[in-house]
Structure formats: structure tokens, C-alpha cells
Amino acid sequence: SKTAADMTSTLDAERAMQEGMRELITPRVLTPEQIETLKEQLKAFPKIPFDMSVADDKDAKDFVTQLANLLPDAGWIWKPASSMGSQFAMNWDRPDVPIWTLQGTRLEIAESARPALEKAAVALINGLAAANIKVIASVIADEHFRKGVDKNTLHLFIGKR
């Protein structure tokens, strides 16, 4: 019946909205177990160069701070990100993290770096997905890459939820 179908689609829409709301309010925090699991998975891809940018937001900064420990512990190599201005200072001997205005968790690699970085990027995306953290990934054609940005580095952007 039409009424049942309408009710189902209303419930589906409501469920999708609740799901979206939950994503907005659930902090992106990895448990110690999730950190250990992800670190072990990423150790299969040593010496992956990466950089990070972060939104001026408590949740984003807490999450970037977790990654700031986890990724180097997995043997990845942290490079300073090219900055557009203000920086979130890490309190130890790590690069500062540029502050951007952005949403969600994003990962970008250049098309030319795909052979070197893609498997590691997929491992990171899947590992975070297992912790219910969704990553929007992009492979960008080299000619569309921002000027002055290292094409051989995996770029992480930790935005607001």
C-alpha cells in the first residue's frame, strides 16, 4: 500500500538523519586497541611521507593529536604541510599543523604518487573506517595540485565533524 511505502521512506529518511546527527556529535577518538590495530596495519607500509592540516575545532585537534602519535609510531614520515597562515602548534618536536576551514576527514594523493601511496592510503582509510571514522579520499591530477604542495606526500585534512 502507498501508506506503508510512505511510512517506510519516512522512517528511512529519519534513520539517515539520525545517522548523520550521530556522526556530527560522535567525537573522532580512537581507543587504545584501535590505535594498536591501526598502527600494526600501517607498519606494512613503512616510510610513507604524510602531512596534516586541521580545522580550528577541539574535536579535530584531538583527533589530529592522536594521528600525530600513531602515524610516526607506525614508521610513517611526517612532513610539514604548506601553510596558508595560522598554525596549530604541536607541543613536541613535530611540525606545526596548518589550520584550514574544512569539514570531515579527507585524504589526498597526486595521480603520479598513486603507485607509491595508494596501498598505504587504503590501509589508513579502512583502518579508520573500522573505528567508524569516514575518510573522503581523492586522487588529484598532478596539474590540478595546489602549487608548492609536495606531490609525493599523502595529505590529510582533519576538518570539523
PDB file of N, CA, C and O in Angstrom, residues 30-81:
ATOM      1  N   LEU A  30      40.058   7.471  18.804  1.00  0.00           N
ATOM      2  CA  LEU A  30      40.430   6.069  18.661  1.00  0.00           C
ATOM      3  C   LEU A  30      40.715   5.495  20.047  1.00  0.00           C
ATOM      4  O   LEU A  30      41.370   6.143  20.858  1.00  0.00           O
ATOM      5  N   THR A  31      40.227   4.297  20.288  1.00  0.00           N
ATOM      6  CA  THR A  31      40.521   3.629  21.552  1.00  0.00           C
ATOM      7  C   THR A  31      41.968   3.131  21.496  1.00  0.00           C
ATOM      8  O   THR A  31      42.528   2.985  20.401  1.00  0.00           O
ATOM      9  N   PRO A  32      42.572   2.840  22.647  1.00  0.00           N
ATOM     10  CA  PRO A  32      43.939   2.293  22.631  1.00  0.00           C
ATOM     11  C   PRO A  32      44.042   1.036  21.754  1.00  0.00           C
ATOM     12  O   PRO A  32      45.032   0.854  21.044  1.00  0.00           O
ATOM     13  N   GLU A  33      43.000   0.191  21.769  1.00  0.00           N
ATOM     14  CA  GLU A  33      43.009  -1.029  20.943  1.00  0.00           C
ATOM     15  C   GLU A  33      42.994  -0.665  19.460  1.00  0.00           C
ATOM     16  O   GLU A  33      43.735  -1.254  18.669  1.00  0.00           O
ATOM     17  N   GLN A  34      42.140   0.301  19.093  1.00  0.00           N
ATOM     18  CA  GLN A  34      42.062   0.725  17.692  1.00  0.00           C
ATOM     19  C   GLN A  34      43.388   1.320  17.233  1.00  0.00           C
ATOM     20  O   GLN A  34      43.834   1.076  16.104  1.00  0.00           O
ATOM     21  N   ILE A  35      44.037   2.070  18.116  1.00  0.00           N
ATOM     22  CA  ILE A  35      45.334   2.672  17.778  1.00  0.00           C
ATOM     23  C   ILE A  35      46.356   1.570  17.507  1.00  0.00           C
ATOM     24  O   ILE A  35      47.070   1.608  16.511  1.00  0.00           O
ATOM     25  N   GLU A  36      46.412   0.570  18.397  1.00  0.00           N
ATOM     26  CA  GLU A  36      47.375  -0.527  18.228  1.00  0.00           C
ATOM     27  C   GLU A  36      47.122  -1.302  16.942  1.00  0.00           C
ATOM     28  O   GLU A  36      48.054  -1.623  16.205  1.00  0.00           O
ATOM     29  N   THR A  37      45.844  -1.615  16.667  1.00  0.00           N
ATOM     30  CA  THR A  37      45.476  -2.369  15.465  1.00  0.00           C
ATOM     31  C   THR A  37      45.881  -1.598  14.215  1.00  0.00           C
ATOM     32  O   THR A  37      46.516  -2.138  13.304  1.00  0.00           O
ATOM     33  N   LEU A  38      45.530  -0.314  14.185  1.00  0.00           N
ATOM     34  CA  LEU A  38      45.818   0.517  13.014  1.00  0.00           C
ATOM     35  C   LEU A  38      47.333   0.652  12.822  1.00  0.00           C
ATOM     36  O   LEU A  38      47.843   0.552  11.707  1.00  0.00           O
ATOM     37  N   LYS A  39      48.043   0.862  13.936  1.00  0.00           N
ATOM     38  CA  LYS A  39      49.500   1.000  13.868  1.00  0.00           C
ATOM     39  C   LYS A  39      50.114  -0.256  13.246  1.00  0.00           C
ATOM     40  O   LYS A  39      50.969  -0.168  12.366  1.00  0.00           O
ATOM     41  N   GLU A  40      49.660  -1.434  13.686  1.00  0.00           N
ATOM     42  CA  GLU A  40      50.173  -2.700  13.138  1.00  0.00           C
ATOM     43  C   GLU A  40      49.872  -2.799  11.643  1.00  0.00           C
ATOM     44  O   GLU A  40      50.723  -3.213  10.866  1.00  0.00           O
ATOM     45  N   GLN A  41      48.647  -2.413  11.238  1.00  0.00           N
ATOM     46  CA  GLN A  41      48.273  -2.480   9.819  1.00  0.00           C
ATOM     47  C   GLN A  41      49.138  -1.544   8.976  1.00  0.00           C
ATOM     48  O   GLN A  41      49.537  -1.875   7.859  1.00  0.00           O
ATOM     49  N   LEU A  42      49.438  -0.360   9.517  1.00  0.00           N
ATOM     50  CA  LEU A  42      50.180   0.641   8.745  1.00  0.00           C
ATOM     51  C   LEU A  42      51.676   0.363   8.702  1.00  0.00           C
ATOM     52  O   LEU A  42      52.372   0.860   7.820  1.00  0.00           O
ATOM     53  N   LYS A  43      52.169  -0.437   9.649  1.00  0.00           N
ATOM     54  CA  LYS A  43      53.602  -0.784   9.646  1.00  0.00           C
ATOM     55  C   LYS A  43      53.978  -1.567   8.397  1.00  0.00           C
ATOM     56  O   LYS A  43      55.154  -1.645   8.042  1.00  0.00           O
ATOM     57  N   ALA A  44      52.980  -2.144   7.721  1.00  0.00           N
ATOM     58  CA  ALA A  44      53.222  -2.865   6.466  1.00  0.00           C
ATOM     59  C   ALA A  44      53.649  -1.901   5.357  1.00  0.00           C
ATOM     60  O   ALA A  44      54.128  -2.333   4.305  1.00  0.00           O
ATOM     61  N   PHE A  45      53.457  -0.606   5.589  1.00  0.00           N
ATOM     62  CA  PHE A  45      53.804   0.426   4.589  1.00  0.00           C
ATOM     63  C   PHE A  45      54.748   1.433   5.234  1.00  0.00           C
ATOM     64  O   PHE A  45      54.352   2.552   5.537  1.00  0.00           O
ATOM     65  N   PRO A  46      56.007   1.045   5.462  1.00  0.00           N
ATOM     66  CA  PRO A  46      56.909   1.955   6.176  1.00  0.00           C
ATOM     67  C   PRO A  46      57.327   3.156   5.338  1.00  0.00           C
ATOM     68  O   PRO A  46      57.246   3.116   4.113  1.00  0.00           O
ATOM     69  N   LYS A  47      57.771   4.189   6.030  1.00  0.00           N
ATOM     70  CA  LYS A  47      58.357   5.381   5.395  1.00  0.00           C
ATOM     71  C   LYS A  47      57.412   6.098   4.435  1.00  0.00           C
ATOM     72  O   LYS A  47      57.854   6.705   3.459  1.00  0.00           O
ATOM     73  N   ILE A  48      56.112   6.038   4.713  1.00  0.00           N
ATOM     74  CA  ILE A  48      55.158   6.778   3.872  1.00  0.00           C
ATOM     75  C   ILE A  48      55.213   8.251   4.303  1.00  0.00           C
ATOM     76  O   ILE A  48      54.974   8.562   5.465  1.00  0.00           O
ATOM     77  N   PRO A  49      55.544   9.162   3.384  1.00  0.00           N
ATOM     78  CA  PRO A  49      55.559  10.586   3.754  1.00  0.00           C
ATOM     79  C   PRO A  49      54.128  11.118   3.810  1.00  0.00           C
ATOM     80  O   PRO A  49      53.323  10.843   2.922  1.00  0.00           O
ATOM     81  N   PHE A  50      53.802  11.847   4.885  1.00  0.00           N
ATOM     82  CA  PHE A  50      52.457  12.406   5.012  1.00  0.00           C
ATOM     83  C   PHE A  50      52.550  13.787   5.634  1.00  0.00           C
ATOM     84  O   PHE A  50      53.545  14.134   6.275  1.00  0.00           O
ATOM     85  N   ASP A  51      51.518  14.601   5.410  1.00  0.00           N
ATOM     86  CA  ASP A  51      51.381  15.848   6.153  1.00  0.00           C
ATOM     87  C   ASP A  51      49.935  15.978   6.593  1.00  0.00           C
ATOM     88  O   ASP A  51      49.068  15.213   6.166  1.00  0.00           O
ATOM     89  N   MET A  52      49.685  16.909   7.508  1.00  0.00           N
ATOM     90  CA  MET A  52      48.341  17.074   8.065  1.00  0.00           C
ATOM     91  C   MET A  52      47.992  18.541   8.193  1.00  0.00           C
ATOM     92  O   MET A  52      48.846  19.369   8.499  1.00  0.00           O
ATOM     93  N   SER A  53      46.708  18.834   7.952  1.00  0.00           N
ATOM     94  CA  SER A  53      46.144  20.156   8.218  1.00  0.00           C
ATOM     95  C   SER A  53      44.915  19.916   9.086  1.00  0.00           C
ATOM     96  O   SER A  53      44.316  18.837   9.025  1.00  0.00           O
ATOM     97  N   VAL A  54      44.527  20.922   9.868  1.00  0.00           N
ATOM     98  CA  VAL A  54      43.446  20.701  10.834  1.00  0.00           C
ATOM     99  C   VAL A  54      42.526  21.908  10.899  1.00  0.00           C
ATOM    100  O   VAL A  54      42.955  23.037  10.654  1.00  0.00           O
ATOM    101  N   ALA A  55      41.260  21.669  11.239  1.00  0.00           N
ATOM    102  CA  ALA A  55      40.310  22.766  11.451  1.00  0.00           C
ATOM    103  C   ALA A  55      40.505  23.312  12.867  1.00  0.00           C
ATOM    104  O   ALA A  55      40.979  22.610  13.757  1.00  0.00           O
ATOM    105  N   ASP A  56      40.115  24.562  13.069  1.00  0.00           N
ATOM    106  CA  ASP A  56      40.229  25.188  14.382  1.00  0.00           C
ATOM    107  C   ASP A  56      39.025  24.741  15.212  1.00  0.00           C
ATOM    108  O   ASP A  56      38.036  25.438  15.344  1.00  0.00           O
ATOM    109  N   ASP A  57      39.130  23.531  15.743  1.00  0.00           N
ATOM    110  CA  ASP A  57      37.986  22.872  16.344  1.00  0.00           C
ATOM    111  C   ASP A  57      38.535  21.834  17.322  1.00  0.00           C
ATOM    112  O   ASP A  57      39.488  21.127  16.995  1.00  0.00           O
ATOM    113  N   LYS A  58      37.960  21.746  18.520  1.00  0.00           N
ATOM    114  CA  LYS A  58      38.519  20.860  19.549  1.00  0.00           C
ATOM    115  C   LYS A  58      38.564  19.400  19.089  1.00  0.00           C
ATOM    116  O   LYS A  58      39.581  18.735  19.234  1.00  0.00           O
ATOM    117  N   ASP A  59      37.471  18.902  18.554  1.00  0.00           N
ATOM    118  CA  ASP A  59      37.432  17.502  18.127  1.00  0.00           C
ATOM    119  C   ASP A  59      38.497  17.229  17.063  1.00  0.00           C
ATOM    120  O   ASP A  59      39.210  16.225  17.129  1.00  0.00           O
ATOM    121  N   ALA A  60      38.614  18.130  16.091  1.00  0.00           N
ATOM    122  CA  ALA A  60      39.590  17.953  15.010  1.00  0.00           C
ATOM    123  C   ALA A  60      41.008  17.948  15.579  1.00  0.00           C
ATOM    124  O   ALA A  60      41.843  17.121  15.207  1.00  0.00           O
ATOM    125  N   LYS A  61      41.289  18.851  16.515  1.00  0.00           N
ATOM    126  CA  LYS A  61      42.631  18.934  17.108  1.00  0.00           C
ATOM    127  C   LYS A  61      42.935  17.712  17.978  1.00  0.00           C
ATOM    128  O   LYS A  61      44.063  17.221  17.990  1.00  0.00           O
ATOM    129  N   ASP A  62      41.914  17.209  18.679  1.00  0.00           N
ATOM    130  CA  ASP A  62      42.128  15.994  19.482  1.00  0.00           C
ATOM    131  C   ASP A  62      42.465  14.819  18.562  1.00  0.00           C
ATOM    132  O   ASP A  62      43.357  14.024  18.847  1.00  0.00           O
ATOM    133  N   PHE A  63      41.737  14.734  17.448  1.00  0.00           N
ATOM    134  CA  PHE A  63      41.945  13.636  16.517  1.00  0.00           C
ATOM    135  C   PHE A  63      43.313  13.748  15.830  1.00  0.00           C
ATOM    136  O   PHE A  63      44.055  12.767  15.720  1.00  0.00           O
ATOM    137  N   VAL A  64      43.679  14.969  15.417  1.00  0.00           N
ATOM    138  CA  VAL A  64      44.968  15.152  14.741  1.00  0.00           C
ATOM    139  C   VAL A  64      46.106  14.825  15.715  1.00  0.00           C
ATOM    140  O   VAL A  64      47.145  14.288  15.325  1.00  0.00           O
ATOM    141  N   THR A  65      45.894  15.084  17.001  1.00  0.00           N
ATOM    142  CA  THR A  65      46.910  14.786  18.008  1.00  0.00           C
ATOM    143  C   THR A  65      47.090  13.268  18.150  1.00  0.00           C
ATOM    144  O   THR A  65      48.210  12.779  18.303  1.00  0.00           O
ATOM    145  N   GLN A  66      45.986  12.524  18.046  1.00  0.00           N
ATOM    146  CA  GLN A  66      46.106  11.053  18.072  1.00  0.00           C
ATOM    147  C   GLN A  66      46.894  10.566  16.854  1.00  0.00           C
ATOM    148  O   GLN A  66      47.790   9.727  16.976  1.00  0.00           O
ATOM    149  N   LEU A  67      46.562  11.105  15.680  1.00  0.00           N
ATOM    150  CA  LEU A  67      47.262  10.705  14.456  1.00  0.00           C
ATOM    151  C   LEU A  67      48.735  11.109  14.512  1.00  0.00           C
ATOM    152  O   LEU A  67      49.601  10.410  13.977  1.00  0.00           O
ATOM    153  N   ALA A  68      49.011  12.220  15.184  1.00  0.00           N
ATOM    154  CA  ALA A  68      50.376  12.737  15.307  1.00  0.00           C
ATOM    155  C   ALA A  68      51.258  11.761  16.078  1.00  0.00           C
ATOM    156  O   ALA A  68      52.479  11.756  15.916  1.00  0.00           O
ATOM    157  N   ASN A  69      50.655  10.946  16.934  1.00  0.00           N
ATOM    158  CA  ASN A  69      51.410   9.909  17.640  1.00  0.00           C
ATOM    159  C   ASN A  69      51.421   8.605  16.852  1.00  0.00           C
ATOM    160  O   ASN A  69      52.454   7.979  16.677  1.00  0.00           O
ATOM    161  N   LEU A  70      50.234   8.225  16.371  1.00  0.00           N
ATOM    162  CA  LEU A  70      50.048   6.928  15.734  1.00  0.00           C
ATOM    163  C   LEU A  70      50.863   6.761  14.446  1.00  0.00           C
ATOM    164  O   LEU A  70      51.550   5.756  14.273  1.00  0.00           O
ATOM    165  N   LEU A  71      50.767   7.726  13.530  1.00  0.00           N
ATOM    166  CA  LEU A  71      51.390   7.553  12.212  1.00  0.00           C
ATOM    167  C   LEU A  71      52.921   7.456  12.289  1.00  0.00           C
ATOM    168  O   LEU A  71      53.506   6.524  11.728  1.00  0.00           O
ATOM    169  N   PRO A  72      53.591   8.364  13.030  1.00  0.00           N
ATOM    170  CA  PRO A  72      55.055   8.196  13.156  1.00  0.00           C
ATOM    171  C   PRO A  72      55.423   6.891  13.878  1.00  0.00           C
ATOM    172  O   PRO A  72      56.421   6.253  13.533  1.00  0.00           O
ATOM    173  N   ASP A  73      54.607   6.472  14.854  1.00  0.00           N
ATOM    174  CA  ASP A  73      54.873   5.201  15.543  1.00  0.00           C
ATOM    175  C   ASP A  73      54.779   4.020  14.580  1.00  0.00           C
ATOM    176  O   ASP A  73      55.385   2.975  14.797  1.00  0.00           O
ATOM    177  N   ALA A  74      53.975   4.181  13.515  1.00  0.00           N
ATOM    178  CA  ALA A  74      53.842   3.121  12.504  1.00  0.00           C
ATOM    179  C   ALA A  74      54.978   3.196  11.475  1.00  0.00           C
ATOM    180  O   ALA A  74      55.004   2.427  10.519  1.00  0.00           O
ATOM    181  N   GLY A  75      55.880   4.151  11.662  1.00  0.00           N
ATOM    182  CA  GLY A  75      57.018   4.279  10.756  1.00  0.00           C
ATOM    183  C   GLY A  75      56.789   5.233   9.596  1.00  0.00           C
ATOM    184  O   GLY A  75      57.595   5.307   8.671  1.00  0.00           O
ATOM    185  N   TRP A  76      55.662   5.967   9.633  1.00  0.00           N
ATOM    186  CA  TRP A  76      55.398   6.948   8.578  1.00  0.00           C
ATOM    187  C   TRP A  76      56.216   8.218   8.853  1.00  0.00           C
ATOM    188  O   TRP A  76      56.559   8.507  10.000  1.00  0.00           O
ATOM    189  N   ILE A  77      56.503   8.965   7.801  1.00  0.00           N
ATOM    190  CA  ILE A  77      57.376  10.142   7.934  1.00  0.00           C
ATOM    191  C   ILE A  77      56.561  11.422   7.803  1.00  0.00           C
ATOM    192  O   ILE A  77      55.999  11.719   6.752  1.00  0.00           O
ATOM    193  N   TRP A  78      56.524  12.171   8.899  1.00  0.00           N
ATOM    194  CA  TRP A  78      55.723  13.389   8.954  1.00  0.00           C
ATOM    195  C   TRP A  78      56.480  14.557   8.347  1.00  0.00           C
ATOM    196  O   TRP A  78      57.570  14.899   8.790  1.00  0.00           O
ATOM    197  N   LYS A  79      55.876  15.163   7.342  1.00  0.00           N
ATOM    198  CA  LYS A  79      56.452  16.336   6.680  1.00  0.00           C
ATOM    199  C   LYS A  79      55.635  17.569   7.083  1.00  0.00           C
ATOM    200  O   LYS A  79      54.427  17.455   7.279  1.00  0.00           O
ATOM    201  N   PRO A  80      56.266  18.729   7.163  1.00  0.00           N
ATOM    202  CA  PRO A  80      55.470  19.936   7.420  1.00  0.00           C
ATOM    203  C   PRO A  80      54.555  20.211   6.222  1.00  0.00           C
ATOM    204  O   PRO A  80      54.981  20.058   5.081  1.00  0.00           O
ATOM    205  N   ALA A  81      53.315  20.578   6.492  1.00  0.00           N
ATOM    206  CA  ALA A  81      52.369  20.886   5.412  1.00  0.00           C
ATOM    207  C   ALA A  81      52.560  22.337   4.990  1.00  0.00           C
ATOM    208  O   ALA A  81      52.910  23.183   5.803  1.00  0.00           O
TER     209      ALA A  81
END
